Coordinates of C-alpha atoms and ligand atoms in Angstrom, one line a residue:
Chain A
M1 CA -10.3 -17.3 5.4
S2 CA -9.7 -20.9 4.7
G3 CA -6.5 -21.1 6.2
D4 CA -2.5 -20.7 5.4
R5 CA -2.6 -23.8 3.1
D6 CA -4.7 -22.6 0.6
L7 CA -3.4 -19.1 0.9
A8 CA 0.1 -20.5 0.1
A9 CA -1.3 -22.6 -2.7
E10 CA -3.3 -19.7 -4.2
F11 CA 0.0 -17.6 -4.0
R12 CA 1.8 -20.3 -6.0
A13 CA -0.7 -20.7 -8.4
G14 CA -0.4 -16.7 -9.5
N15 CA -3.9 -16.2 -8.0
V16 CA -3.8 -12.4 -7.6
R17 CA -6.1 -12.9 -4.7
G18 CA -3.7 -14.7 -2.9
L19 CA -1.3 -12.3 -3.2
A20 CA -3.5 -9.3 -2.1
R21 CA -4.5 -11.4 0.9
A22 CA -0.9 -12.2 1.9
I23 CA -0.2 -8.3 1.4
S24 CA -3.0 -7.8 3.8
L25 CA -1.7 -10.2 6.5
V26 CA 1.7 -8.5 6.1
E27 CA -0.2 -5.1 6.9
Q28 CA -1.7 -6.3 10.0
R29 CA 1.7 -7.9 11.0
D30 CA -0.2 -11.5 11.2
P31 CA 2.5 -13.7 12.8
T32 CA 1.4 -16.6 10.3
V33 CA 2.8 -14.8 7.6
R34 CA 6.4 -16.4 8.4
H35 CA 5.0 -19.8 7.2
L36 CA 3.9 -18.7 3.7
L37 CA 7.4 -16.5 3.2
E38 CA 9.5 -19.5 4.7
E39 CA 7.6 -21.7 2.0
L40 CA 7.9 -19.3 -0.7
R41 CA 11.8 -18.5 0.5
D42 CA 13.5 -20.6 -2.3
G43 CA 11.6 -18.6 -4.9
L44 CA 12.8 -14.9 -3.3
R45 CA 14.1 -12.6 -5.8
R46 CA 14.3 -8.8 -4.7
P47 CA 12.4 -6.8 -7.2
R48 CA 14.1 -3.3 -8.3
V49 CA 12.3 -1.0 -5.3
L50 CA 12.1 2.6 -6.7
G51 CA 10.4 5.0 -4.3
F52 CA 8.6 8.4 -5.4
T53 CA 7.7 11.1 -3.1
G54 CA 6.8 14.9 -3.2
A55 CA 4.4 17.3 -2.1
P56 CA 0.7 16.7 -2.9
G57 CA -0.5 17.1 -6.4
T58 CA 3.3 17.1 -7.9
G59 CA 2.2 14.4 -10.3
K60 CA 3.9 11.3 -8.7
S61 CA 0.9 9.1 -9.7
T62 CA 0.7 10.4 -13.0
L63 CA 4.8 9.9 -13.2
V64 CA 4.3 6.4 -11.6
D65 CA 1.7 5.5 -14.5
A66 CA 3.7 6.7 -17.2
L67 CA 6.7 4.7 -15.9
V68 CA 4.7 1.7 -15.7
G69 CA 4.1 1.9 -19.3
L70 CA 7.8 2.5 -20.2
L71 CA 8.6 -0.7 -18.2
R72 CA 5.7 -2.7 -19.6
G73 CA 7.3 -2.0 -23.0
R74 CA 10.3 -3.8 -21.9
D75 CA 8.4 -6.8 -21.0
Q76 CA 9.1 -6.0 -16.9
K77 CA 6.5 -7.0 -14.6
V78 CA 5.5 -4.2 -12.3
A79 CA 4.0 -3.4 -8.9
V80 CA 2.6 -0.2 -7.8
V81 CA 2.3 0.3 -3.7
A82 CA 0.8 3.8 -3.2
V83 CA 0.6 5.3 0.1
D84 CA -1.9 7.7 1.1
P85 CA -2.2 9.5 4.6
N86 CA -5.2 8.3 6.8
S87 CA -7.5 10.9 8.5
P88 CA -6.3 11.7 12.0
F89 CA -9.9 11.9 13.2
S90 CA -11.5 9.0 12.1
G91 CA -8.1 6.8 11.0
G92 CA -10.3 6.2 7.8
A93 CA -8.6 7.3 4.2
I94 CA -9.5 7.8 0.6
L95 CA -6.9 6.4 -1.4
G96 CA -7.2 7.6 -5.1
D97 CA -3.8 7.1 -6.7
R98 CA -5.4 4.3 -8.8
I99 CA -7.3 6.8 -10.7
R100 CA -4.4 8.0 -12.6
M101 CA -3.2 4.3 -13.4
Q102 CA -6.4 3.0 -14.6
R103 CA -4.9 2.3 -18.2
H104 CA -3.0 -0.7 -16.6
A105 CA -6.2 -1.9 -14.7
L106 CA -6.4 -5.1 -16.7
D107 CA -2.8 -5.5 -17.6
G108 CA -1.9 -9.0 -15.8
G109 CA 1.7 -7.6 -15.6
V110 CA 0.7 -4.9 -13.5
Y111 CA -0.4 -4.9 -9.8
I112 CA -1.4 -1.9 -8.0
R113 CA -2.1 -1.7 -4.1
S114 CA -3.1 1.2 -2.2
M115 CA -2.2 1.6 1.4
G116 CA -3.1 3.8 4.4
A117 CA 0.0 5.3 6.2
R118 CA -1.2 4.9 9.3
G119 CA -2.1 1.8 11.7
H120 CA 0.8 -0.3 10.6
L121 CA 1.9 -2.0 13.8
G122 CA 5.7 -2.2 13.7
G123 CA 5.7 0.6 11.2
L124 CA 5.1 1.5 7.4
S125 CA 8.9 0.3 6.8
A126 CA 8.0 -3.4 8.1
A127 CA 5.1 -3.7 6.2
S128 CA 6.4 -2.4 3.1
R129 CA 9.7 -4.5 3.2
E130 CA 7.3 -7.5 3.6
A131 CA 5.0 -6.4 0.8
I132 CA 8.1 -6.2 -1.3
R133 CA 9.3 -9.6 -0.4
L134 CA 5.8 -11.1 -1.5
L135 CA 6.0 -8.7 -4.7
G136 CA 9.2 -10.2 -5.7
A137 CA 8.1 -14.0 -5.0
F138 CA 5.1 -13.4 -7.1
G139 CA 7.4 -12.6 -10.0
F140 CA 7.5 -8.8 -10.4
D141 CA 10.6 -7.4 -11.7
Y142 CA 9.9 -3.8 -10.1
V143 CA 8.1 -2.3 -7.3
L144 CA 7.5 1.4 -7.5
L145 CA 6.3 3.1 -4.0
E146 CA 4.5 6.1 -3.9
T147 CA 4.1 8.4 -0.8
V148 CA 3.1 12.0 -0.2
G149 CA 5.9 13.8 1.3
V150 CA 4.2 15.7 4.0
G151 CA 5.3 13.6 7.3
Q152 CA 7.0 10.3 8.3
S153 CA 6.0 7.9 5.7
E154 CA 8.4 9.2 2.9
L155 CA 11.1 8.8 5.1
E156 CA 9.7 5.0 6.4
V157 CA 9.5 4.3 2.6
A158 CA 12.9 5.7 1.5
A159 CA 14.4 3.3 3.7
V160 CA 12.9 0.4 1.9
A161 CA 13.6 1.9 -1.7
D162 CA 16.5 1.2 -3.6
T163 CA 16.5 4.4 -5.2
T164 CA 14.1 7.6 -4.2
V165 CA 12.9 9.8 -6.9
V166 CA 11.8 13.3 -5.0
V167 CA 9.4 14.9 -7.3
L168 CA 9.1 18.7 -7.4
T169 CA 7.2 21.2 -9.7
P170 CA 7.7 24.2 -10.6
G171 CA 5.3 27.2 -9.2
Q172 CA 5.0 25.2 -6.0
G173 CA 6.6 28.0 -4.2
D174 CA 7.6 25.4 -1.6
S175 CA 10.4 23.4 -3.3
V176 CA 12.9 25.2 -1.3
Q177 CA 10.9 24.6 1.5
M178 CA 10.8 20.7 0.8
L179 CA 14.6 20.8 0.3
K180 CA 15.1 22.2 3.5
A181 CA 12.7 20.1 5.3
G182 CA 15.2 17.0 5.1
I183 CA 13.7 15.5 1.9
M184 CA 16.9 16.5 0.2
E185 CA 18.9 13.7 2.2
I186 CA 16.7 10.9 0.9
A187 CA 16.7 12.0 -2.9
D188 CA 18.7 9.7 -5.0
V189 CA 17.1 11.2 -8.3
F190 CA 15.5 14.5 -8.4
A191 CA 12.4 15.0 -11.1
V192 CA 11.6 18.4 -11.9
N193 CA 7.8 17.5 -13.0
K194 CA 5.0 19.9 -14.9
A195 CA 8.2 21.1 -16.8
D196 CA 5.8 22.1 -19.4
L197 CA 4.9 24.8 -16.8
P198 CA 7.2 28.4 -16.5
G199 CA 9.6 28.3 -14.2
A200 CA 11.0 24.4 -14.3
Q201 CA 14.3 25.9 -15.0
K202 CA 14.2 27.8 -12.1
V203 CA 13.4 24.9 -10.0
V204 CA 16.5 22.7 -11.5
Q205 CA 18.8 25.8 -10.8
E206 CA 17.6 25.9 -7.3
I207 CA 18.4 22.2 -6.5
R208 CA 21.6 22.6 -8.3
S209 CA 22.8 25.2 -5.9
M210 CA 21.2 23.4 -2.9
L211 CA 23.6 20.1 -3.9
N212 CA 26.2 22.6 -4.5
M213 CA 26.2 24.0 -0.9
G214 CA 25.8 20.6 0.8
P215 CA 28.8 18.1 1.4
K216 CA 30.5 16.6 -1.5
L217 CA 28.5 13.1 -2.2
A218 CA 29.8 10.0 -3.6
W219 CA 26.7 9.8 -5.5
K220 CA 25.2 13.3 -6.8
P221 CA 21.6 13.2 -7.3
P222 CA 20.8 13.9 -11.0
I223 CA 18.1 16.3 -11.9
V224 CA 15.6 15.0 -14.8
M225 CA 12.8 17.4 -16.2
T226 CA 9.7 15.5 -17.1
V227 CA 6.2 16.1 -18.5
A228 CA 4.4 13.0 -16.6
A229 CA 1.1 13.4 -18.1
R230 CA 2.6 13.3 -21.6
A231 CA 5.4 10.8 -20.7
E232 CA 8.1 13.1 -21.8
G233 CA 11.5 12.8 -20.1
L234 CA 10.6 9.1 -18.7
E235 CA 13.4 7.6 -20.5
E236 CA 15.8 10.1 -19.2
L237 CA 14.5 9.4 -15.5
L238 CA 14.6 5.7 -16.0
E239 CA 18.2 6.1 -17.2
A240 CA 18.9 8.2 -14.2
V241 CA 17.3 5.6 -11.7
E242 CA 19.4 2.9 -13.4
R243 CA 22.5 4.6 -13.2
H244 CA 21.8 4.8 -9.4
Q245 CA 21.2 1.3 -9.1
Q246 CA 24.5 0.5 -11.1
H247 CA 26.4 3.0 -8.3
L248 CA 24.7 0.7 -5.6
E249 CA 26.1 -2.4 -7.3
T250 CA 29.4 -1.1 -8.1
T251 CA 30.1 0.5 -4.9
G252 CA 29.1 -2.7 -3.0
E253 CA 26.3 -0.2 -1.4
A254 CA 23.7 -2.8 -2.8
A255 CA 24.7 -5.8 -0.9
E256 CA 25.7 -3.8 2.2
R257 CA 22.2 -2.1 2.4
A258 CA 20.6 -5.6 1.9
A259 CA 22.6 -6.8 4.9
E260 CA 21.4 -3.7 6.7
R261 CA 18.0 -4.1 5.9
L262 CA 18.0 -7.9 6.7
K263 CA 19.4 -7.0 10.3
D264 CA 17.3 -4.4 11.2
E265 CA 14.3 -6.5 10.4
A266 CA 15.3 -9.2 12.5
A267 CA 16.2 -6.8 15.3
D268 CA 12.8 -5.3 14.7
L269 CA 11.0 -8.7 14.9
V270 CA 12.6 -9.6 18.2
G271 CA 11.1 -6.4 19.4
E272 CA 7.9 -6.7 17.9
W273 CA 7.4 -10.2 19.2
A274 CA 8.8 -9.8 22.4
R275 CA 6.5 -6.9 23.2
R276 CA 3.4 -8.5 22.0
Q277 CA 4.0 -11.4 24.3
A278 CA 5.3 -9.5 27.3
R279 CA 2.5 -7.3 27.2
K280 CA 0.1 -10.2 27.2
L281 CA 2.1 -11.7 30.2
L282 CA 1.7 -8.7 32.2
D283 CA -1.8 -8.5 31.7
D284 CA -2.5 -12.1 32.3
D285 CA -0.1 -12.6 35.3
A286 CA -1.5 -10.9 38.2
E287 CA 1.2 -11.9 40.3
L288 CA 3.9 -10.5 37.9
S289 CA 2.0 -7.2 37.3
R290 CA 1.6 -6.9 41.1
R291 CA 5.3 -7.1 41.7
L292 CA 5.8 -4.5 38.7
L293 CA 3.5 -2.2 40.4
D294 CA 5.5 -2.4 43.9
D295 CA 8.5 -2.0 42.1
R296 CA 7.3 1.5 40.5
V297 CA 10.1 1.2 37.8
P298 CA 9.9 -1.0 34.6
Y299 CA 13.3 -2.5 34.5
A300 CA 13.5 -5.4 36.6
A301 CA 10.2 -6.9 35.3
A302 CA 11.5 -6.3 31.7
E303 CA 14.7 -8.1 32.6
E304 CA 12.9 -10.8 34.4
I305 CA 10.4 -11.4 31.2
L306 CA 13.2 -11.6 28.8
T307 CA 15.3 -13.7 30.7
T308 CA 12.7 -16.3 31.9
E309 CA 10.3 -16.4 29.2
G310 CA 13.0 -17.2 26.3
E311 CA 11.5 -19.0 23.4
S312 CA 7.8 -18.7 24.5
L313 CA 8.3 -14.8 23.7
V314 CA 7.4 -16.1 20.1
P315 CA 3.8 -15.6 19.3
R316 CA 2.5 -19.3 19.2
A317 CA 1.0 -18.6 15.5
A318 CA 4.7 -17.6 14.5
R319 CA 6.3 -20.9 15.9
S320 CA 7.9 -23.2 13.4
R321 CA 10.4 -25.9 13.1
H322 CA 12.4 -24.2 10.6
K323 CA 15.9 -23.2 11.7
M324 CA 18.6 -21.5 10.0
K325 CA 21.3 -23.3 8.5
S326 CA 24.3 -23.5 10.8
R327 CA 27.7 -23.3 9.1
Chain B
M1 CA -7.6 -11.9 17.8
S2 CA -5.9 -8.9 19.9
A3 CA -2.5 -9.6 19.0
V4 CA -2.9 -9.0 15.5
Q5 CA -4.0 -5.3 14.5
A6 CA -7.6 -5.1 13.2
K7 CA -7.8 -4.0 9.6
P8 CA -10.3 -1.4 8.5
L9 CA -12.9 -2.6 6.3
R10 CA -11.7 -1.6 2.7
I11 CA -14.3 -0.6 0.2
V12 CA -13.7 0.0 -3.9
L13 CA -15.7 2.9 -4.9
A14 CA -16.2 3.1 -8.5
K15 CA -18.5 4.9 -11.1
V16 CA -19.5 2.5 -13.8
G17 CA -21.0 3.5 -17.0
L18 CA -20.5 6.5 -19.3
D19 CA -21.8 9.3 -17.3
G20 CA -19.0 11.7 -16.4
H21 CA -20.3 13.2 -12.9
D22 CA -18.3 12.2 -10.1
R23 CA -19.4 14.8 -7.3
G24 CA -22.2 12.3 -5.6
V25 CA -19.5 9.4 -5.3
K26 CA -16.9 11.8 -3.9
V27 CA -19.4 12.9 -1.1
V28 CA -20.1 9.3 -0.4
A29 CA -16.1 8.7 -0.5
R30 CA -15.6 11.3 2.3
A31 CA -18.5 10.0 4.3
L32 CA -17.2 6.4 4.5
R33 CA -13.7 7.8 5.1
D34 CA -15.1 9.9 8.1
A35 CA -16.6 6.7 9.5
G36 CA -13.1 5.2 9.6
F37 CA -13.2 3.1 6.3
E38 CA -10.4 2.9 3.9
V39 CA -12.0 4.0 0.7
I40 CA -10.1 3.0 -2.7
Y41 CA -11.6 5.7 -5.1
T42 CA -11.0 4.4 -8.8
G43 CA -12.4 7.0 -10.8
L44 CA -14.9 7.2 -13.3
R45 CA -16.2 5.1 -16.5
Q46 CA -15.1 1.9 -15.0
T47 CA -16.0 -1.6 -16.4
P48 CA -17.2 -4.5 -14.5
A49 CA -14.0 -6.3 -15.2
M50 CA -11.7 -3.2 -14.1
V51 CA -14.1 -3.1 -10.9
V52 CA -13.6 -6.4 -10.1
E53 CA -9.9 -6.6 -10.7
A54 CA -9.3 -3.6 -8.6
A55 CA -11.4 -5.3 -5.5
L56 CA -9.2 -8.5 -6.0
Q57 CA -5.9 -6.3 -6.2
E58 CA -6.7 -4.2 -3.0
D59 CA -8.2 -7.0 -1.3
A60 CA -11.3 -5.0 -0.3
Q61 CA -14.3 -6.8 1.1
V62 CA -16.9 -4.3 -0.4
I63 CA -17.7 -3.0 -3.7
G64 CA -19.7 0.3 -4.0
L65 CA -21.1 1.0 -7.4
S66 CA -22.6 4.5 -8.5
L67 CA -24.5 4.9 -11.7
H68 CA -26.7 7.5 -13.0
S69 CA -27.0 6.6 -16.5
G70 CA -29.8 4.1 -16.5
A71 CA -27.7 1.0 -17.5
H72 CA -27.9 -0.5 -13.8
M73 CA -29.9 -3.4 -14.7
T74 CA -27.0 -4.7 -17.2
L75 CA -23.9 -3.1 -15.5
F76 CA -24.6 -4.0 -11.4
P77 CA -25.5 -7.7 -12.7
A78 CA -22.4 -7.8 -14.7
V79 CA -20.0 -7.0 -11.7
I80 CA -21.9 -9.9 -9.8
E81 CA -21.2 -12.3 -12.6
E82 CA -17.6 -11.2 -12.9
L83 CA -16.9 -11.7 -9.3
K84 CA -18.3 -15.1 -9.4
K85 CA -16.2 -15.8 -12.8
R86 CA -13.1 -14.9 -10.5
Q87 CA -14.2 -16.8 -7.4
A88 CA -14.8 -13.9 -5.2
G89 CA -18.5 -14.1 -4.7
D90 CA -17.8 -13.4 -1.1
I91 CA -17.3 -9.9 -1.8
T92 CA -20.2 -7.6 -1.0
V93 CA -21.6 -5.6 -3.7
F94 CA -24.0 -2.1 -2.9
G95 CA -25.2 0.4 -5.2
G96 CA -26.3 3.8 -5.7
G97 CA -28.2 5.8 -8.2
I98 CA -31.7 6.7 -9.2
I99 CA -33.1 3.3 -9.5
P100 CA -36.9 2.6 -9.4
D101 CA -38.1 0.2 -6.8
D102 CA -38.9 -2.8 -9.2
D103 CA -35.5 -2.9 -10.3
I104 CA -34.2 -2.5 -6.5
A105 CA -36.0 -5.8 -5.8
E106 CA -34.7 -7.5 -8.9
L107 CA -31.1 -6.5 -8.5
K108 CA -31.2 -7.8 -4.8
K109 CA -32.6 -11.2 -6.2
L110 CA -29.4 -11.0 -8.3
G111 CA -26.9 -10.6 -5.4
V112 CA -26.6 -6.9 -5.0
A113 CA -27.0 -6.5 -1.4
E114 CA -28.4 -3.1 -1.0
I115 CA -29.2 -0.2 -3.0
F116 CA -29.1 3.7 -1.8
T117 CA -31.1 5.7 -3.7
P118 CA -30.1 9.8 -3.9
G119 CA -32.6 10.6 -1.2
A120 CA -31.3 8.4 1.6
P121 CA -28.9 10.1 4.1
L122 CA -25.3 9.0 4.0
E123 CA -25.4 7.8 7.5
E124 CA -27.6 5.0 6.3
I125 CA -24.8 3.7 4.1
V126 CA -22.4 3.8 7.2
T127 CA -25.0 2.3 9.3
W128 CA -25.7 -0.8 6.8
L129 CA -21.9 -1.3 6.7
R130 CA -21.3 -1.4 10.3
K131 CA -24.0 -3.8 10.9
R132 CA -23.0 -6.1 8.0
F133 CA -19.3 -5.7 9.1
P134 CA -19.3 -5.4 12.9
D135 CA -15.2 -5.9 12.9
G136 CA -14.4 -3.6 10.3
Ligands
LIG401 N1 1.0 20.6 -16.6 C1 1.1 19.2 -15.8 N2 0.4 18.7 -15.0 C2 0.5 17.5 -14.7 C3 1.7 16.8 -15.1 N3 1.8 15.4 -14.4 C4 0.8 15.7 -13.8 N4 0.0 16.9 -13.9 C5 -1.4 17.1 -13.2 O1 -1.0 17.3 -11.8 C6 -2.3 16.5 -10.9 C7 -2.0 15.9 -10.1 O2 -1.4 14.6 -10.4 P1 -1.2 13.4 -9.6 O3 -0.5 12.3 -10.5 O4 -2.4 12.9 -9.2 O5 -0.2 13.8 -8.2 P2 0.1 13.0 -7.3 O6 1.5 13.7 -6.9 O7 0.2 11.7 -7.4 O8 -0.9 13.6 -6.0 P3 -1.2 12.9 -4.9 O9 -1.1 11.7 -4.7 O10 -2.6 13.6 -4.3 O11 -0.1 13.9 -3.8 C8 -3.0 16.2 -11.9 O12 -4.0 17.0 -12.7 C9 -2.3 15.7 -13.3 O13 -2.9 15.7 -14.6 C10 2.5 17.5 -16.4 O14 3.7 17.1 -16.6 N5 2.2 18.9 -16.5
LIG402 MG1 -0.8 10.3 -6.1

């Protein structure tokens, strides 16, 4: 690639390729992303971030597609990040969520990015937080995150979404299973999709009784029936999402979460940077690694690295003269 | 660089043209996934503009086109043209389909990197990609 300068220029010029490349850098946790994000810092606005999760085939992509249509009708710019699992054998992936979103393929106000869930150094949360930041800086009002709820990735994505929509369907047989499996806790809104099929009402009842069994919550997740394939119930879904966002604002939870997120992010970076450099140091410094092996436990080596290495734990590519304002 | 995680090769696979079968392209998608690549499958009836837009948004290094309707001499070059127009001529394009030898030679001259005909074993595509992208 032709260097950070060009990337920043392309990004600023609104060239989609600049954005796409920057997101790749973020996915690889390339430390140079720091320079781009610091350059863009004044233009950073956080978009509204909505997460969609649920079992395979529940209609998440169709729902996201319909919501993109609705939001575009309101003149909002929308980015979609769709996360699919990787093959445990090869690490490869077939990312097929775009198929359902083809009608937005040539709309300049829509950006769609597919990601493999695995192979994110520092985790999927770290990558998606940074991607969200880039998408906000690029001018998107909404970021819709889709993940299949079968493992860890939906939890990581829920951690970065403002509002998480859990998508269930009738006749799935496993909706109760899903609820038990802890996905309940991450739901801010329930969408009972495929409400054109028999049994939707029953799923609504099941969710309701689950909610009633649990502890009394400050936010009671609304349950919305949708037929994503016919774009039905989307207004109601968006309204439920907006009510949740309002709740976050008025209770101060939005600001609190934002602060928590940024603290987590800074702490994660400390770990990530230090780890990366420490490992390299242990590989390169024969004397140090000999002493570590002699010591047989890792504590003294870790302490020594942290206390003696100091600022050289920051990867060279990430170093910059930028300092925070002092108060 | 060892500090930065290597990114798997990303390939946008698309059916261009009007034929409605995607069994073949799905088999290719699985083979590429099993070889460790990330395949972004965009579905049927893609126009050249849609394919190129997807490749740009997805930061894909490779576009694989599948076509069985006989319109390869117009649609494949149209993708190459669109890429140039979007200043993305560095993205590698390969194609698959029932394509006569003369047309293959012509398409390669126009910038299609390789053509695989239905008889070719799938490993051939994987081997070719690995050779072209040793880091992917
Ligand atoms: N009957 C009915 N079918 C629907 C509805 N919404 C989506 N579908 C169908 O459900 C299938 C799966 O839809 P997707 O949107 O791909 O589901 P998904 O949850 O994104 O799937 P994965 O990403 O593979 O987990 C498709 O065949 C859709 O047409 C709906 O409201 N009613
Ligand atoms: Mg999907």
